[in-house]
Coordinates of N, CA and C in Angstrom, one line a residue:
L1 N 0.2 17.2 -4.5 CA -0.2 16.1 -5.4 C -0.7 16.9 -6.8
G2 N -0.7 18.1 -6.7 CA -1.1 18.9 -8.2 C -2.3 18.9 -8.0
D3 N -3.3 19.2 -7.2 CA -4.9 19.0 -7.0 C -5.3 20.2 -7.8
D4 N -6.4 19.8 -8.6 CA -7.3 20.9 -9.2 C -8.4 21.2 -8.2
A5 N -8.8 22.4 -8.0 CA -9.6 22.6 -7.0 C -11.0 22.1 -7.3
E6 N -11.3 22.0 -8.7 CA -12.7 21.7 -9.3 C -12.8 20.2 -9.4
A7 N -11.7 19.4 -9.1 CA -11.8 18.0 -8.9 C -12.2 17.1 -7.7
V8 N -12.0 18.2 -6.6 CA -12.4 17.8 -5.3 C -13.9 18.1 -4.9
G9 N -14.7 18.2 -5.9 CA -16.2 18.6 -5.5 C -16.7 20.1 -5.5
E10 N -17.8 20.2 -5.4 CA -18.3 21.5 -5.6 C -17.8 22.7 -4.6
R11 N -17.5 22.4 -3.5 CA -16.9 23.1 -2.6 C -15.6 23.8 -2.9
G12 N -14.9 23.0 -3.8 CA -13.5 23.4 -4.1 C -12.6 23.3 -3.1
R13 N -12.7 22.3 -2.2 CA -11.9 21.8 -1.2 C -12.1 20.5 -0.8
L14 N -11.1 19.7 -0.2 CA -11.5 18.4 0.1 C -11.5 18.2 1.7
D15 N -12.8 17.8 1.9 CA -13.1 17.7 3.2 C -12.9 16.1 3.7
V16 N -12.2 16.0 4.8 CA -12.1 14.5 5.2 C -13.4 13.9 5.4
S17 N -14.4 14.6 6.0 CA -15.6 13.8 6.2 C -16.3 13.3 4.9
D18 N -15.8 13.7 3.8 CA -16.2 13.2 2.3 C -15.7 11.8 2.1
F19 N -14.6 11.3 2.8 CA -14.0 10.1 2.7 C -15.0 9.1 3.1
V20 N -15.1 8.0 2.4 CA -15.7 6.7 2.6 C -15.0 5.8 3.4
P21 N -15.4 5.4 4.8 CA -14.5 4.5 5.6 C -14.3 3.1 4.9
R22 N -13.2 2.7 5.1 CA -13.0 1.4 4.4 C -12.6 0.4 5.6
R23 N -12.8 -0.9 5.3 CA -12.2 -1.9 6.5 C -10.9 -2.0 6.2
C24 N -10.2 -2.4 7.1 CA -8.8 -2.6 7.1 C -8.4 -4.0 6.1
H25 N -7.6 -4.2 5.5 CA -7.4 -5.4 4.4 C -6.2 -6.2 4.9
Y26 N -5.2 -5.7 5.5 CA -4.0 -6.4 5.7 C -3.5 -6.4 7.0
F27 N -4.1 -6.1 8.0 CA -3.6 -6.0 9.3 C -3.7 -7.5 10.0
Q28 N -2.7 -7.9 10.7 CA -2.7 -9.1 11.3 C -2.0 -9.0 12.7
V29 N -2.1 -10.1 13.5 CA -1.7 -9.9 14.8 C -1.2 -11.2 15.4
S30 N -0.1 -11.3 16.3 CA 0.3 -12.5 16.9 C -0.8 -12.6 18.1
I31 N -1.1 -13.9 18.3 CA -1.9 -14.3 19.5 C -1.3 -15.3 20.3
A32 N -1.0 -15.0 21.6 CA -0.3 -16.0 22.3 C 0.8 -16.7 21.7
G33 N 1.6 -15.8 20.9 CA 2.9 -16.3 20.3 C 2.7 -16.8 18.9
G34 N 1.6 -16.9 18.4 CA 1.3 -17.4 17.2 C 0.8 -16.5 16.2
F35 N 0.7 -16.9 14.9 CA 0.1 -15.9 13.9 C -1.2 -16.3 13.3
E36 N -2.0 -15.4 13.5 CA -3.3 -15.5 13.0 C -3.5 -14.8 11.7
A37 N -3.7 -15.5 10.6 CA -3.7 -14.8 9.3 C -5.2 -14.2 8.8
G38 N -5.2 -13.0 8.6 CA -6.7 -12.3 8.1 C -7.3 -11.7 9.4
A39 N -6.8 -11.5 10.4 CA -7.6 -10.8 11.7 C -7.5 -9.4 11.0
K40 N -8.7 -8.8 11.5 CA -9.0 -7.7 10.8 C -9.3 -6.5 12.3
F41 N -8.7 -5.4 12.1 CA -8.5 -4.4 13.2 C -8.9 -3.1 12.7
G42 N -9.0 -2.1 13.8 CA -9.4 -0.7 13.2 C -8.1 0.0 12.7
P43 N -8.4 1.2 11.8 CA -7.3 1.8 11.1 C -6.1 2.4 11.7
A44 N -6.1 2.4 13.1 CA -5.0 3.2 14.0 C -4.0 1.9 14.3
K45 N -4.2 0.7 14.3 CA -3.4 -0.5 14.8 C -2.2 -0.7 13.8
L46 N -1.3 -1.4 14.1 CA 0.0 -1.6 13.3 C 0.2 -3.1 13.3
L47 N 0.8 -3.6 12.2 CA 1.2 -4.8 12.0 C 2.1 -5.3 13.1
I48 N 2.0 -6.3 13.9 CA 2.9 -6.9 14.8 C 2.9 -8.4 14.6
Y49 N 4.2 -8.8 15.3 CA 4.5 -10.2 15.3 C 5.2 -10.4 16.8
N50 N 4.7 -11.0 17.6 CA 5.1 -11.4 19.1 C 5.8 -9.9 19.4
G51 N 4.8 -8.9 19.5 CA 5.4 -7.4 19.9 C 6.0 -6.7 19.0
F52 N 6.6 -7.2 18.0 CA 7.5 -6.4 17.3 C 6.8 -6.1 15.7
M53 N 7.2 -4.8 15.2 CA 6.9 -4.5 13.9 C 7.7 -5.1 13.0
R54 N 7.1 -5.8 11.7 CA 7.9 -6.7 10.9 C 8.5 -5.9 9.9
S55 N 9.5 -6.2 9.1 CA 10.1 -5.3 8.0 C 9.2 -5.5 6.8
A56 N 9.2 -4.6 5.9 CA 8.4 -4.7 4.6 C 9.3 -5.3 3.5
L57 N 8.7 -6.1 2.7 CA 9.3 -6.8 1.5 C 9.2 -5.7 0.4
I58 N 8.0 -5.0 0.4 CA 8.0 -4.0 -0.6 C 9.1 -3.0 -0.6
G59 N 9.7 -2.7 -1.7 CA 10.7 -1.6 -1.7 C 12.2 -2.4 -1.8
L60 N 12.2 -3.8 -1.7 CA 13.4 -4.5 -1.8 C 13.6 -4.9 -3.1
E61 N 14.8 -4.9 -3.6 CA 15.2 -5.2 -5.0 C 15.3 -6.9 -5.0
R62 N 15.3 -7.3 -6.2 CA 15.3 -9.0 -6.4 C 16.5 -9.6 -6.1
E63 N 17.6 -8.9 -6.0 CA 18.8 -9.4 -5.4 C 18.5 -9.5 -3.9
E64 N 18.0 -8.6 -3.3 CA 17.9 -8.4 -1.8 C 17.0 -9.6 -1.3
L65 N 15.9 -9.8 -2.1 CA 15.0 -11.0 -1.9 C 15.5 -12.4 -2.1
E66 N 16.4 -12.5 -3.0 CA 17.2 -13.7 -3.4 C 18.1 -14.0 -2.0
K67 N 18.6 -13.0 -1.6 CA 19.4 -13.0 -0.3 C 18.8 -13.5 0.9
I68 N 17.6 -13.0 1.0 CA 16.6 -13.2 2.2 C 16.3 -15.0 2.2
A69 N 16.0 -15.3 0.8 CA 15.7 -16.8 0.7 C 16.9 -17.7 1.0
T70 N 18.2 -17.4 0.4 CA 19.3 -18.1 0.6 C 19.7 -18.1 2.0
D71 N 19.7 -17.0 2.8 CA 20.0 -16.8 4.1 C 19.1 -18.0 4.9
R72 N 18.0 -18.3 4.5 CA 17.3 -19.2 5.2 C 17.2 -20.5 4.7
G73 N 18.5 -20.8 3.8 CA 18.5 -22.2 3.4 C 17.7 -22.6 2.1
E74 N 17.2 -21.6 1.5 CA 16.4 -22.0 0.3 C 17.2 -21.5 -1.0
P75 N 16.7 -22.1 -2.0 CA 17.7 -21.5 -3.4 C 17.2 -20.1 -3.7
G76 N 18.0 -19.4 -4.3 CA 17.8 -17.9 -4.8 C 16.4 -17.8 -5.6
Y77 N 16.0 -18.7 -6.3 CA 14.8 -18.4 -7.0 C 13.6 -18.3 -6.3
R78 N 13.6 -18.8 -5.1 CA 12.6 -18.4 -4.3 C 12.3 -17.0 -3.9
G79 N 13.4 -16.1 -4.1 CA 13.4 -14.9 -4.0 C 12.6 -14.2 -5.1
V80 N 13.1 -14.9 -6.2 CA 12.5 -14.3 -7.5 C 10.9 -14.6 -7.4
Q81 N 10.6 -15.6 -6.9 CA 9.0 -15.7 -6.8 C 8.4 -14.9 -5.9
I82 N 9.1 -14.3 -4.9 CA 8.5 -13.5 -4.0 C 8.5 -12.2 -4.8
Y83 N 9.4 -11.8 -5.4 CA 9.6 -10.5 -6.3 C 8.4 -10.6 -7.5
T84 N 8.3 -11.5 -8.0 CA 7.3 -11.6 -9.2 C 5.9 -11.3 -8.7
R85 N 5.7 -12.0 -7.6 CA 4.0 -12.1 -7.1 C 4.0 -10.7 -6.5
I86 N 5.0 -10.1 -5.7 CA 4.7 -8.9 -5.0 C 4.4 -7.7 -6.2
Y87 N 5.3 -7.7 -7.1 CA 5.5 -6.6 -8.1 C 4.7 -6.8 -9.0
G88 N 4.5 -8.0 -9.6 CA 3.7 -8.4 -10.9 C 2.3 -8.7 -10.5
G89 N 2.2 -9.5 -9.5 CA 0.9 -10.2 -9.2 C 0.3 -9.5 -8.1
R90 N 0.9 -8.3 -7.4 CA 0.4 -7.4 -6.4 C -0.2 -8.2 -5.3
A91 N 0.7 -9.1 -4.8 CA 0.3 -9.9 -3.5 C 0.2 -8.9 -2.3
A92 N -0.7 -9.0 -1.5 CA -1.0 -8.3 -0.3 C -0.4 -8.8 0.8
S93 N 0.0 -10.2 0.8 CA 0.4 -11.0 2.1 C 1.1 -12.0 1.5
L94 N 1.8 -12.9 2.6 CA 2.5 -13.9 2.1 C 1.9 -15.2 1.7
E95 N 0.8 -15.2 2.3 CA -0.3 -16.3 1.7 C -0.6 -16.2 0.5
E96 N -0.6 -14.9 -0.3 CA -0.9 -14.8 -1.7 C 0.1 -15.2 -2.6
I97 N 1.3 -15.6 -2.1 CA 2.5 -15.9 -2.6 C 2.7 -17.5 -2.9
P98 N 2.1 -18.2 -3.9 CA 1.9 -19.5 -4.3 C 3.4 -20.1 -4.4
G99 N 3.5 -21.5 -4.0 CA 4.7 -22.2 -4.3 C 5.7 -22.1 -3.2
L100 N 5.5 -21.4 -2.3 CA 6.7 -21.4 -1.2 C 6.6 -22.4 -0.4
P101 N 7.6 -23.0 0.2 CA 7.7 -24.1 1.1 C 7.1 -23.5 2.5
A102 N 6.0 -24.4 3.2 CA 5.7 -23.8 4.3 C 6.7 -23.3 5.3
G103 N 7.9 -24.2 5.5 CA 8.9 -23.6 6.5 C 9.4 -22.3 6.0
L104 N 9.6 -21.9 4.8 CA 10.0 -20.5 4.4 C 9.0 -19.5 4.6
R105 N 7.8 -20.0 4.6 CA 6.7 -19.1 4.7 C 6.6 -18.6 6.0
R106 N 6.7 -19.6 7.0 CA 6.7 -19.3 8.5 C 7.8 -18.5 8.9
A107 N 9.2 -19.0 8.4 CA 10.2 -18.1 8.8 C 10.1 -16.6 8.4
L108 N 9.6 -16.4 7.1 CA 9.3 -15.0 6.6 C 8.4 -14.3 7.5
A109 N 7.2 -15.0 7.8 CA 6.3 -14.5 8.8 C 6.7 -14.0 10.0
E110 N 7.9 -14.4 10.4 CA 8.3 -14.0 12.0 C 9.0 -12.8 11.7
E111 N 9.4 -12.4 10.5 CA 10.2 -11.0 10.3 C 9.9 -10.1 9.4
F112 N 9.0 -10.6 8.4 CA 8.6 -9.8 7.3 C 6.9 -9.6 7.1
E113 N 6.7 -8.7 6.4 CA 5.2 -8.6 6.0 C 5.5 -8.1 4.6
V114 N 4.4 -8.1 3.7 CA 4.5 -7.7 2.4 C 4.7 -6.2 2.5
G115 N 3.9 -5.3 3.4 CA 4.1 -4.1 3.6 C 3.1 -3.0 2.8
L116 N 2.0 -3.6 2.1 CA 1.3 -2.6 1.4 C 0.5 -1.7 2.3
P117 N 0.6 -0.2 1.8 CA -0.3 0.4 2.8 C -1.7 0.3 2.8
M118 N -2.4 0.6 4.0 CA -3.7 0.1 4.2 C -4.6 1.3 3.6
V119 N -5.5 1.0 2.8 CA -6.8 1.6 2.3 C -7.6 2.1 3.5
E120 N -7.6 3.2 3.8 CA -8.4 3.6 5.3 C -9.7 4.3 4.7
R121 N -9.6 5.1 3.7 CA -10.9 5.8 3.3 C -10.8 6.1 1.9
E122 N -11.7 6.5 1.3 CA -11.6 6.9 -0.3 C -12.8 7.9 -0.6
F123 N -12.3 8.6 -1.6 CA -13.2 9.9 -2.0 C -13.5 9.5 -3.5
R124 N -14.6 9.7 -4.0 CA -14.9 9.6 -5.4 C -15.5 10.8 -6.0
S125 N -14.9 11.3 -7.0 CA -15.3 12.6 -7.6 C -16.3 12.4 -8.7
A126 N -17.0 13.2 -9.2 CA -18.1 12.9 -10.3 C -17.3 12.7 -11.7
D127 N -16.0 13.2 -11.8 CA -15.2 13.1 -13.0 C -14.5 11.8 -13.2
G128 N -14.9 10.8 -12.1 CA -14.2 9.7 -11.9 C -13.0 9.3 -11.3
T129 N -12.3 10.5 -10.9 CA -11.1 10.6 -9.9 C -11.5 9.8 -8.7
I130 N -10.5 9.0 -8.0 CA -10.5 8.3 -6.9 C -9.5 8.9 -6.1
R131 N -9.7 9.4 -4.8 CA -8.6 9.7 -3.9 C -8.7 8.7 -2.8
Y132 N -7.5 8.1 -2.4 CA -7.3 7.2 -1.4 C -6.4 7.7 -0.1
L133 N -7.1 7.7 0.9 CA -6.4 8.1 2.2 C -5.7 6.6 2.6
L134 N -4.3 6.5 2.6 CA -3.7 5.3 2.9 C -3.0 5.6 4.3
R135 N -2.9 4.4 5.0 CA -2.1 4.5 6.3 C -0.8 3.6 6.2
L136 N 0.2 4.1 6.6 CA 1.5 3.7 6.6 C 1.6 2.8 7.8
A137 N 2.8 1.9 8.0 CA 2.9 1.2 9.0 C 3.4 1.8 10.5
D138 N 3.6 3.1 10.3 CA 4.0 3.9 11.5 C 2.7 4.7 11.8
G139 N 1.6 4.4 11.3 CA 0.3 5.0 11.7 C 0.2 6.3 10.9
K140 N 1.1 7.0 10.1 CA 0.9 8.1 9.4 C 0.1 8.0 8.2
T141 N -0.5 9.0 7.6 CA -1.4 9.0 6.5 C -0.9 9.8 5.2
I142 N -1.1 9.0 4.1 CA -0.8 10.0 2.8 C -2.1 9.7 1.6
E143 N -1.8 10.4 0.8 CA -3.1 10.6 -0.2 C -2.5 10.2 -1.5
T144 N -3.3 9.3 -2.1 CA -2.8 8.8 -3.4 C -4.1 9.0 -4.4
V145 N -3.9 9.2 -5.6 CA -5.3 9.5 -6.5 C -5.1 8.6 -7.9
L146 N -6.3 8.1 -8.3 CA -6.3 7.5 -9.4 C -7.1 8.2 -10.3
M147 N -6.6 8.8 -11.4 CA -7.3 9.5 -12.6 C -7.6 8.8 -13.7
P148 N -8.8 8.2 -14.0 CA -8.9 7.4 -15.3 C -9.3 8.4 -16.3
E149 N -8.6 8.1 -17.6 CA -8.8 8.8 -18.6 C -9.4 7.8 -19.7
A150 N -9.8 8.2 -21.1 CA -9.9 7.3 -22.2 C -8.7 6.9 -22.7
G151 N -8.5 5.5 -22.5 CA -7.4 4.8 -23.0 C -6.3 4.6 -22.1
R152 N -6.3 5.2 -21.0 CA -5.3 5.2 -19.9 C -5.6 5.4 -18.5
D153 N -4.8 5.1 -17.5 CA -5.2 5.3 -16.2 C -3.8 6.1 -15.6
T154 N -3.9 7.1 -14.7 CA -2.8 7.8 -14.2 C -2.8 7.7 -12.7
I155 N -1.9 7.1 -12.0 CA -1.7 7.2 -10.5 C -0.8 8.3 -10.1
C156 N -1.4 9.3 -9.2 CA -0.6 10.4 -8.6 C -0.4 10.1 -7.3
I157 N 1.0 9.9 -7.0 CA 1.4 9.3 -5.6 C 2.1 10.3 -4.8
S158 N 2.0 10.1 -3.6 CA 2.7 11.1 -2.5 C 4.3 10.5 -2.5
T159 N 5.1 11.6 -2.1 CA 6.5 11.0 -2.0 C 6.8 11.6 -0.4
Q160 N 5.9 12.1 0.2 CA 6.2 12.7 1.6 C 4.8 12.5 2.2
V161 N 5.0 12.3 3.6 CA 3.9 12.5 4.6 C 3.7 13.9 4.8
G162 N 2.6 14.2 4.3 CA 2.3 15.8 4.4 C 3.0 16.5 3.3
C163 N 2.9 17.9 3.3 CA 3.4 18.7 2.3 C 3.5 20.1 2.9
P164 N 4.5 20.8 2.5 CA 4.8 22.1 3.2 C 4.3 23.2 2.2
V165 N 3.3 23.0 1.0 CA 2.9 24.0 0.5 C 1.7 24.7 0.8
D166 N 1.0 23.8 1.7 CA -0.3 24.4 2.4 C -1.4 25.0 1.6
C167 N -1.7 24.0 0.5 CA -2.9 24.5 -0.3 C -4.2 24.1 0.6
K168 N -5.0 25.1 0.5 CA -6.2 24.7 1.4 C -7.2 24.0 1.0
F169 N -7.2 23.7 -0.4 CA -8.2 22.7 -0.9 C -7.5 21.3 -1.0
C170 N -6.4 21.0 -0.5 CA -5.7 19.7 -0.6 C -5.5 19.3 0.8
F171 N -6.1 18.0 1.2 CA -5.9 17.4 2.4 C -4.4 17.1 2.7
T172 N -3.5 16.6 1.9 CA -2.5 16.2 2.0 C -1.6 17.6 2.6
A173 N -1.6 18.6 2.1 CA -1.0 19.9 2.4 C -1.5 20.4 3.5
L174 N -2.6 20.2 4.0 CA -3.0 20.4 5.5 C -2.4 19.6 6.4
L175 N -1.7 18.6 6.2 CA -1.2 17.8 7.4 C 0.2 18.5 7.6
G176 N 0.8 19.5 6.8 CA 2.1 19.8 7.0 C 3.2 18.9 6.5
L177 N 4.3 19.0 6.5 CA 5.5 18.2 6.4 C 6.0 17.3 7.4
A178 N 5.8 16.0 7.4 CA 6.3 15.3 8.5 C 7.8 14.5 8.1
R179 N 7.8 13.8 6.9 CA 8.8 13.1 6.5 C 8.7 12.5 5.1
N180 N 10.0 12.2 4.7 CA 10.1 11.6 3.2 C 9.8 10.3 3.3
L181 N 8.9 9.7 2.4 CA 8.5 8.2 1.9 C 9.8 7.5 1.9
T182 N 9.6 6.1 2.2 CA 10.7 4.9 1.7 C 10.3 4.6 0.4
A183 N 11.1 4.0 -0.4 CA 10.9 3.6 -1.9 C 9.7 2.5 -1.9
G184 N 9.7 1.7 -0.8 CA 8.6 0.7 -0.5 C 7.2 1.2 -0.4
E185 N 7.2 2.5 0.2 CA 5.9 3.2 0.7 C 5.5 4.0 -0.5
I186 N 6.4 4.3 -1.4 CA 6.0 5.0 -2.8 C 5.6 4.1 -3.8
V187 N 6.4 2.9 -3.9 CA 5.9 1.7 -4.9 C 4.6 1.1 -4.5
G188 N 4.3 1.1 -3.1 CA 3.2 0.3 -2.4 C 2.0 1.1 -2.7
Q189 N 2.0 2.5 -3.0 CA 0.7 3.3 -3.5 C 0.4 2.8 -4.7
A190 N 1.0 3.0 -5.6 CA 0.7 2.3 -7.1 C 0.2 0.9 -7.1
L191 N 0.7 -0.1 -6.2 CA 0.4 -1.3 -6.2 C -1.1 -1.5 -5.6
V192 N -1.3 -0.7 -4.5 CA -2.6 -0.7 -4.0 C -3.7 -0.3 -4.8
V193 N -3.3 0.9 -5.5 CA -4.4 1.6 -6.4 C -4.7 0.5 -7.4
A194 N -3.6 -0.1 -8.1 CA -3.7 -1.0 -9.2 C -4.3 -2.3 -8.7
R195 N -4.2 -2.7 -7.5 CA -5.0 -3.8 -6.9 C -6.5 -3.6 -6.8
E196 N -6.8 -2.5 -6.0 CA -8.1 -2.1 -5.9 C -8.8 -1.9 -7.0
N197 N -8.2 -1.6 -8.0 CA -9.2 -1.3 -9.4 C -8.9 -2.2 -10.5
R198 N -8.1 -3.3 -10.2 CA -7.8 -4.5 -11.0 C -7.2 -3.8 -12.5
L199 N -6.1 -3.0 -12.3 CA -5.6 -2.4 -13.4 C -4.4 -3.2 -14.0
L200 N -4.4 -3.4 -15.2 CA -3.5 -4.2 -15.8 C -2.8 -3.4 -17.0
A201 N -1.4 -3.2 -17.0 CA -0.8 -2.2 -17.8 C -1.0 -2.9 -19.3
S202 N -1.3 -4.4 -19.4 CA -1.3 -4.9 -20.7 C -2.7 -4.6 -21.4
E203 N -3.7 -4.2 -20.5 CA -5.1 -3.8 -21.2 C -5.1 -2.2 -21.3
R204 N -4.6 -1.4 -20.5 CA -4.7 -0.1 -20.6 C -3.3 0.6 -20.1
R205 N -3.1 1.6 -20.9 CA -1.9 2.6 -20.6 C -1.9 2.9 -19.2
L206 N -0.8 2.7 -18.4 CA -0.9 3.0 -17.0 C 0.3 4.0 -16.7
N207 N 0.1 5.1 -16.2 CA 1.2 6.1 -15.9 C 1.3 6.4 -14.5

């Protein structure tokens, strides 16, 4: 992540114990074959529906979302609604996408989730930098950093789970290299940080 040793605290290294535990925001679970929205669980559990992991909507193009809608008997503009609310409105769940017919919302919930990474912990530096430890759907963790500056905000994202460089002051590097991230997992980091901090590109420059 291009870490500066001085940005992680006086010890010049990032200690996982410095992270502030966070409650899970987006995890839900099926109960007796049904769907309970908003159920919260510990950080290691996965989103499931009737025992199966659901596919993420984040990372899909507008045309793909339109096809998902038309395949379920709905007009293509329903896919545009989903696209706009996920990427523009930073929706974290299907319930946060207004205007969808109840039948389509139920059909989507059986197969899909929005798929934002979960904010598991955060670390705040004296210079205003915020480091997020995010948990992905497969349980692996990555690090994303918000660096606020005068007139602009910069989000530093991960493209891999872990890192092969092995910098001792960087928590991500200490994990080693596990795999590359999907497009949705990369985009999801920016959306989570923007959502957590209510960042708007229309108000401040966002890198």
